[in-house]
Short mmCIF file of C-alpha atoms in Angstrom, two decimals:
data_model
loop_
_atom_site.label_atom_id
_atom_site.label_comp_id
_atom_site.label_asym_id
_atom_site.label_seq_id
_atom_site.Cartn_x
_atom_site.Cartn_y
_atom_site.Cartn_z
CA UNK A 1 -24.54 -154.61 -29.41
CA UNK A 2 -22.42 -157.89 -30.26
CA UNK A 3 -20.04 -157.27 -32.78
CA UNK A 4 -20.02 -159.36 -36.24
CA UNK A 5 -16.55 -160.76 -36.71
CA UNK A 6 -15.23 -161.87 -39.87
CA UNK A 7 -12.12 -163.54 -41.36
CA UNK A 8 -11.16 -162.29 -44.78
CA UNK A 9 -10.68 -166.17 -45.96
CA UNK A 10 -12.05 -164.47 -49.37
CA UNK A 11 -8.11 -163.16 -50.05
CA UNK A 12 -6.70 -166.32 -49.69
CA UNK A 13 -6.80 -167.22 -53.49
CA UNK A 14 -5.01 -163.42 -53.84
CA UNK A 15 -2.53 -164.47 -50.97
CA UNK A 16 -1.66 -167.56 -52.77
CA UNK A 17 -1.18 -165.88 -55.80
CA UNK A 18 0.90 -163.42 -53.85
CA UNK A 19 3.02 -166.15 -52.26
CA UNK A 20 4.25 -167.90 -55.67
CA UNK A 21 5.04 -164.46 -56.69
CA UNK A 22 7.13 -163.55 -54.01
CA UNK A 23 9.05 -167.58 -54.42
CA UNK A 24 9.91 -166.35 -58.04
CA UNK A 25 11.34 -162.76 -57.43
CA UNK A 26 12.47 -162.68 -53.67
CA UNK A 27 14.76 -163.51 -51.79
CA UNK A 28 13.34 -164.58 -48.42
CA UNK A 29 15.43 -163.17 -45.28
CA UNK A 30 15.61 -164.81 -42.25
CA UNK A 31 12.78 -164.46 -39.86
CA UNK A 32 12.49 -162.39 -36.44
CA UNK A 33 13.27 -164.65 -33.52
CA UNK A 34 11.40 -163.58 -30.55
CA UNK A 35 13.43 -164.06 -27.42
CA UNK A 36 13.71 -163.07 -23.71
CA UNK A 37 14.89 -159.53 -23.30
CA UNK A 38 15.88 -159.55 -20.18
CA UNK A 39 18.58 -156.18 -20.64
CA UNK A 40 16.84 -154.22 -22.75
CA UNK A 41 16.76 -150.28 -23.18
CA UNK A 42 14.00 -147.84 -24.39
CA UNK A 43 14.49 -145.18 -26.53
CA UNK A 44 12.22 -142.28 -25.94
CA UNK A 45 12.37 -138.79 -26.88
CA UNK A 46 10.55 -135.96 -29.19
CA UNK A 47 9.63 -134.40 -32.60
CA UNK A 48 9.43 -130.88 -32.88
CA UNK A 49 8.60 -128.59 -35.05
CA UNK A 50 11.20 -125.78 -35.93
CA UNK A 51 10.44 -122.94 -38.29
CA UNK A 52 7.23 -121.42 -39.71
CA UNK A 53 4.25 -123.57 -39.80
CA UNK A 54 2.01 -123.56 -42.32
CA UNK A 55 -2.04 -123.39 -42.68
CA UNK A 56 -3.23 -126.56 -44.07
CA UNK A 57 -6.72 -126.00 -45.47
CA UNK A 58 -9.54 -128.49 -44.35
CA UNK A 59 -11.03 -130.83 -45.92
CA UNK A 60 -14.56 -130.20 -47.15
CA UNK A 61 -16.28 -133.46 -46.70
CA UNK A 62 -18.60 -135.30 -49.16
CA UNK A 63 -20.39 -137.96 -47.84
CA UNK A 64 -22.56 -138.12 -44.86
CA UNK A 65 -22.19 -135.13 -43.76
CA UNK A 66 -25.36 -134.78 -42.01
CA UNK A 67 -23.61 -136.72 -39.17
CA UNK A 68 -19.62 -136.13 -40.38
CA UNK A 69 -20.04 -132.13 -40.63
CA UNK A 70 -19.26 -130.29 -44.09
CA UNK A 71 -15.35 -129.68 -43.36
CA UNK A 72 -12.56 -131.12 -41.13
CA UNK A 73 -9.03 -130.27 -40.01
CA UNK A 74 -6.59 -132.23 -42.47
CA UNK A 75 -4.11 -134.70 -40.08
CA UNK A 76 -1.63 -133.90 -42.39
CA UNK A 77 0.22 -131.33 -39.68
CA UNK A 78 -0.67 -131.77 -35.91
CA UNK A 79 1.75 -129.59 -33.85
CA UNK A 80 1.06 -128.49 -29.97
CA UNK A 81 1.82 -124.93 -29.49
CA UNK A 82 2.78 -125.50 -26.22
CA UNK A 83 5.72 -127.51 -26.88
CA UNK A 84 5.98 -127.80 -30.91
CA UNK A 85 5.75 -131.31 -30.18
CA UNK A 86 4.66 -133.08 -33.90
CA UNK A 87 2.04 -135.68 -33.78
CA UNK A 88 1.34 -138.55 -36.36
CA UNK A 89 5.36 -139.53 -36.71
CA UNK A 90 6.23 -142.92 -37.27
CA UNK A 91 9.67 -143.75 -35.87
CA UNK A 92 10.55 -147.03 -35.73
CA UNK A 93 13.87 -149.27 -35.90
CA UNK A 94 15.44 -150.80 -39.07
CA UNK A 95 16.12 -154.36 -39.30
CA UNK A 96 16.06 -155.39 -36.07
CA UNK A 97 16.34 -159.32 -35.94
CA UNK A 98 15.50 -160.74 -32.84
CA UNK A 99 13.53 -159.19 -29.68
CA UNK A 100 10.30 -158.90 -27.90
CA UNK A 101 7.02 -160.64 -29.09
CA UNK A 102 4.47 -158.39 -30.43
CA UNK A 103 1.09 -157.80 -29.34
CA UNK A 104 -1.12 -160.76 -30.48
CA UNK A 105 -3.41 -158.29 -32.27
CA UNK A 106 -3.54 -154.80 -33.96
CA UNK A 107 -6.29 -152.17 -34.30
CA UNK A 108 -7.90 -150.29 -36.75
CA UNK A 109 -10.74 -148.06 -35.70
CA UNK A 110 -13.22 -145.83 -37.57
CA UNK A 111 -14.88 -143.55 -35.61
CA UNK A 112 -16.80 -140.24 -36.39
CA UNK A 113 -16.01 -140.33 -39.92
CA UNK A 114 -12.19 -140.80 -39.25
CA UNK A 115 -9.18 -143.41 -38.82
CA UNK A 116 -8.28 -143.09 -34.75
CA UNK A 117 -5.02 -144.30 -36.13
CA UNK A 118 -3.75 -141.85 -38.65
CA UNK A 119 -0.68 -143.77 -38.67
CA UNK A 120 -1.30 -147.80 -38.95
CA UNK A 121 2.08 -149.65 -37.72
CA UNK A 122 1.57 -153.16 -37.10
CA UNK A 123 3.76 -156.38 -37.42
CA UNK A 124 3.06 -158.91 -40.28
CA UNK A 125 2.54 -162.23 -38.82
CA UNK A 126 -0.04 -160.86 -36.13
CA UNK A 127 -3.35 -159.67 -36.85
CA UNK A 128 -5.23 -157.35 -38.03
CA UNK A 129 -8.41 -156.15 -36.82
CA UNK A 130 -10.84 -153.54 -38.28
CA UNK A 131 -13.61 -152.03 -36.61
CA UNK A 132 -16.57 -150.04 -37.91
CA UNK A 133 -17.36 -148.11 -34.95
CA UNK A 134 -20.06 -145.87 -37.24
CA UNK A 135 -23.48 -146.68 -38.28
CA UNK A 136 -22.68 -145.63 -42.00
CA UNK A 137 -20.67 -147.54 -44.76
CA UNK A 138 -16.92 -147.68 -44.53
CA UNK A 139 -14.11 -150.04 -46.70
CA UNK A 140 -10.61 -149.21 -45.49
CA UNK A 141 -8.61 -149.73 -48.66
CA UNK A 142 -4.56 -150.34 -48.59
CA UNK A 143 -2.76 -149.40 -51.21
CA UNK A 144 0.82 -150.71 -52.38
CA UNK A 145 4.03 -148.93 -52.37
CA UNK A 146 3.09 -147.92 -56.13
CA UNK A 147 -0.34 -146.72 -55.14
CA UNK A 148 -1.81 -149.83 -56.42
CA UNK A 149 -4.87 -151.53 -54.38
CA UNK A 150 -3.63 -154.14 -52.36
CA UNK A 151 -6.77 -155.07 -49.45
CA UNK A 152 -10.06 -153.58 -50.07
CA UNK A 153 -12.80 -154.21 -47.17
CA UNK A 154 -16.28 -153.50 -47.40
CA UNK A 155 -17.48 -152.54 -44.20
CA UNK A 156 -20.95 -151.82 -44.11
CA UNK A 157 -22.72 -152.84 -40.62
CA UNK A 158 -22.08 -150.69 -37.24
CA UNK A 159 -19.80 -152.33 -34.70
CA UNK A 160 -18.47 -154.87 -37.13
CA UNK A 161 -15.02 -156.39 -37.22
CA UNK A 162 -13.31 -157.73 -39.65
CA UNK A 163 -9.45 -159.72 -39.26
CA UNK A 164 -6.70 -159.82 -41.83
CA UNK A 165 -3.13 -161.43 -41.84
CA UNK A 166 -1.12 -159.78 -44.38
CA UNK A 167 1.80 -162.28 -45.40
CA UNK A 168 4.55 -162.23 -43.53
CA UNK A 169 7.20 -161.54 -46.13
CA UNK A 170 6.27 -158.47 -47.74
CA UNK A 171 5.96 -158.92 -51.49
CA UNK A 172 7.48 -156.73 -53.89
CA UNK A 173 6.42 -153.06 -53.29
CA UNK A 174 4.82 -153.16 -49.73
CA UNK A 175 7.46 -152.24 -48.30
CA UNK A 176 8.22 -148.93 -46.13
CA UNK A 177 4.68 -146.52 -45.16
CA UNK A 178 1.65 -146.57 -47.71
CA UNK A 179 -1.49 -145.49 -48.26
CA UNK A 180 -4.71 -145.59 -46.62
CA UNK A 181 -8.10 -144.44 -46.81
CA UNK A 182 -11.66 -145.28 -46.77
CA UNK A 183 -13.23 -144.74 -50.69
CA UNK A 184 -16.57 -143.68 -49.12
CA UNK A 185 -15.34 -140.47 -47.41
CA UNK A 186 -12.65 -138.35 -48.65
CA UNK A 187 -11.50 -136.82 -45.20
CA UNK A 188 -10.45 -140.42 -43.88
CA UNK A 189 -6.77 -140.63 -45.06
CA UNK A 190 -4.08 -142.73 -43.30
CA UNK A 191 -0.86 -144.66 -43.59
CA UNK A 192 0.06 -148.23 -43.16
CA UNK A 193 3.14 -149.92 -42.51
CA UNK A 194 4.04 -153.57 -41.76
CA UNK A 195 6.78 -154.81 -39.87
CA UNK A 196 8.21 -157.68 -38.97
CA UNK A 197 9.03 -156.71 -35.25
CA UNK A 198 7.39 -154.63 -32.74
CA UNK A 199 9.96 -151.40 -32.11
CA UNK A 200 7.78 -148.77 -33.53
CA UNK A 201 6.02 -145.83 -32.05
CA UNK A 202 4.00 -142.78 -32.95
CA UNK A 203 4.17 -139.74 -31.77
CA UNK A 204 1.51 -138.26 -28.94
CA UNK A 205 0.04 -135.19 -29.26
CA UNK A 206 2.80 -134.04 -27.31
CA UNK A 207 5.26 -135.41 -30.16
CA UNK A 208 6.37 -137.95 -27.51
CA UNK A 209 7.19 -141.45 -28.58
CA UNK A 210 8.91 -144.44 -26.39
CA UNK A 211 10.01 -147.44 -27.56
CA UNK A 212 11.33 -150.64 -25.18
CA UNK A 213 12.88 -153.38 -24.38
CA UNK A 214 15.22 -153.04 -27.30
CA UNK A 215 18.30 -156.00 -27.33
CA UNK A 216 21.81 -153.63 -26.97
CA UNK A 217 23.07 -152.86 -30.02
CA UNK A 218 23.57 -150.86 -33.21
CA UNK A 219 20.42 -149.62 -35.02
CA UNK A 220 19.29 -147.15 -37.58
CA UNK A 221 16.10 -144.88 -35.99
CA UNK A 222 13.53 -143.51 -38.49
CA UNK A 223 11.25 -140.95 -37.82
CA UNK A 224 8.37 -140.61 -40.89
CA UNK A 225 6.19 -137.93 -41.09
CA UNK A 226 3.46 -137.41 -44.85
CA UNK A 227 4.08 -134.35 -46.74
CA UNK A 228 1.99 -131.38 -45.67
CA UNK A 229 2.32 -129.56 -49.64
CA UNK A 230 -0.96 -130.43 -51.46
CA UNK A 231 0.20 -131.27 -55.18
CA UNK A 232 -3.19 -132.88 -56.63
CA UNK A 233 -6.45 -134.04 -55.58
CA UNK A 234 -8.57 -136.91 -56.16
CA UNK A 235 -11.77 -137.02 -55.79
CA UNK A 236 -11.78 -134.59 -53.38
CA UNK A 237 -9.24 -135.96 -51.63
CA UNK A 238 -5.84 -133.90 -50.88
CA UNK A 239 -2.65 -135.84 -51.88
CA UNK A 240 0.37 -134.49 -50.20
CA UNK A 241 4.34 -134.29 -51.57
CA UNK A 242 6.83 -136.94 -50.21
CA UNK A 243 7.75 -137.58 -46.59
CA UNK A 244 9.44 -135.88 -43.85
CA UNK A 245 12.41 -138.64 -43.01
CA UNK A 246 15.48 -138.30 -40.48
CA UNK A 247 17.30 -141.10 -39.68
CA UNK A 248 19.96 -141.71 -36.64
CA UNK A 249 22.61 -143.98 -36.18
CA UNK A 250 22.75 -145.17 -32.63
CA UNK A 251 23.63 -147.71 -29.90
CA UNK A 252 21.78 -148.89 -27.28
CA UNK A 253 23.48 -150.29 -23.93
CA UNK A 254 22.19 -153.13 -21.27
CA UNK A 255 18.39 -151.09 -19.57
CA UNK A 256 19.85 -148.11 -21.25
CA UNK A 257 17.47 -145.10 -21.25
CA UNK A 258 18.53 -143.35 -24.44
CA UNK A 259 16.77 -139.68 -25.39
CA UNK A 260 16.60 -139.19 -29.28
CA UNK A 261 14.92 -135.92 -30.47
CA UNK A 262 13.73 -134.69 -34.01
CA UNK A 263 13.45 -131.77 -35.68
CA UNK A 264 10.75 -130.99 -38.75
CA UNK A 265 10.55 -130.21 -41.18
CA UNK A 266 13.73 -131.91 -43.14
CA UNK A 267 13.29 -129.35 -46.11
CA UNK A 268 11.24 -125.78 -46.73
CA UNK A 269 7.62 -126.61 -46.92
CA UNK A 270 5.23 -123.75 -49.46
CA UNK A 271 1.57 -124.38 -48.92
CA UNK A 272 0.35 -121.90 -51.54
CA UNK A 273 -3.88 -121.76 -52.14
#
């Protein structure tokens, strides 16, 4: 089946509206400069889980659920036994300046009643492409840094796929990792998070992460993991406590390999139900 593509040229008046915003309250920083790394490292390593882990309760499932079942695991907390290795952690480098291109295009899928991506890292100035993998109605919907609606697609035809650009400068609050979810079924709960370079990972399901071709230097390294604490729902839908965060100061040498593990959680997590 061909797929329908579509260009959201309907937020362009909001974009505009966005961009004189953004010339009246920001300052605009210099942009990244894509260049030839031709001595850059990778940074690889793990995040584990240390310490009691808790039973997250599913979610119980309120639309379609004679093809999306009545309950689901909440993503919240993915750990592997085997190796404690935490899946679903954004880690990621702070202002980097200049560096490798990015990949031309970046993917959203809904499939089986769920995000594939969990976590949504993607640079700015690329695109964005959504796909509606199910026969049923979705809208992914991105919220703002104050949990205020900031892209809301409707999504209603199997196989179709609709491109966004965000702008490239982030206005004021979209910054850091946000919201995301789909309003027509309250399992499908995500995160977001634009960049404007391409050295960001999540973790496997393993915990593994690599990132490369990093320019030597001095960085700060994130690694983001949601809250796993349920404090309120909405709509049926679980909203969790504040992040997991660890940061690292560290340099990277000339096609250094450089091993950088994490430990979660950063604090003493009570799931009481």
């Amino acid at each position: 089946m061909s797929r329908a593509k579509t260009l959201t040229s309907w937020m362009v008046p909001l974009l505009v509206m966005g961009l004189i915003e953004a010339a009246a309250g920001l300052v605009f920083a210099e942009p990244y400069q894509v260049i030839d790394v031709t001595d850059g490292g990778t940074i690889t390593g793990v995040a584990r889980w240390n310490g009691d882990l808790p039973e997250l309760q599913p979610i119980e499932i309120e639309a379609d659920t004679g093809v999306c079942g009545e309950e689901v695991k909440s993503q919240a907390l993915l750990v592997n036994l085997k190796n404690n290795g935490v899946s679903y952690v954004l880690v990621y480098l702070e202002q980097v300046e200049k560096g490798k291109a990015p990949a031309d295009k970046h993917w959203l899928h809904m499939v089986n009643c769920q995000f594939t991506q969990h976590i949504f890292p993607f640079v700015r100035s690329q695109t964005m492409a959504m796909v509606n993998h199910d026969s049923f109605f979705h809208n992914p919907h991105f919220f703002n840094a104050k949990n205020l609606s900031l892209l809301n697609v409707p999504m209603p035809d199997p196989s179709q796929q609709i491109e966004h650009k965000f702008l490239r400068t982030p206005l004021r609050n979209e910054k850091g990792v946000m919201r995301l979810q789909c309003d027509v079924h309250n399992n499908m709960n995500a995160y977001w998070a634009g960049f404007d370079h391409p050295y960001f990972a999540v973790t496997d399901a393993d915990g593994r992460f690599v990132i490369s071709g990093v320019p030597p230097g001095k960085y700060t390294l994130v690694a983001w993991h949601e809250g796993y604490k349920v404090i309120r729902e909405e709509a049926g839908r679980p909203i969790y406590d504040r992040p997991h965060i660890r940061e690292q100061e560290i340099e990277i040498k000339p096609k250094e390999t450089m091993t950088v593990d994490f430990e979660f959680p950063v604090r003493k997590v009570y799931v009481d139900y």
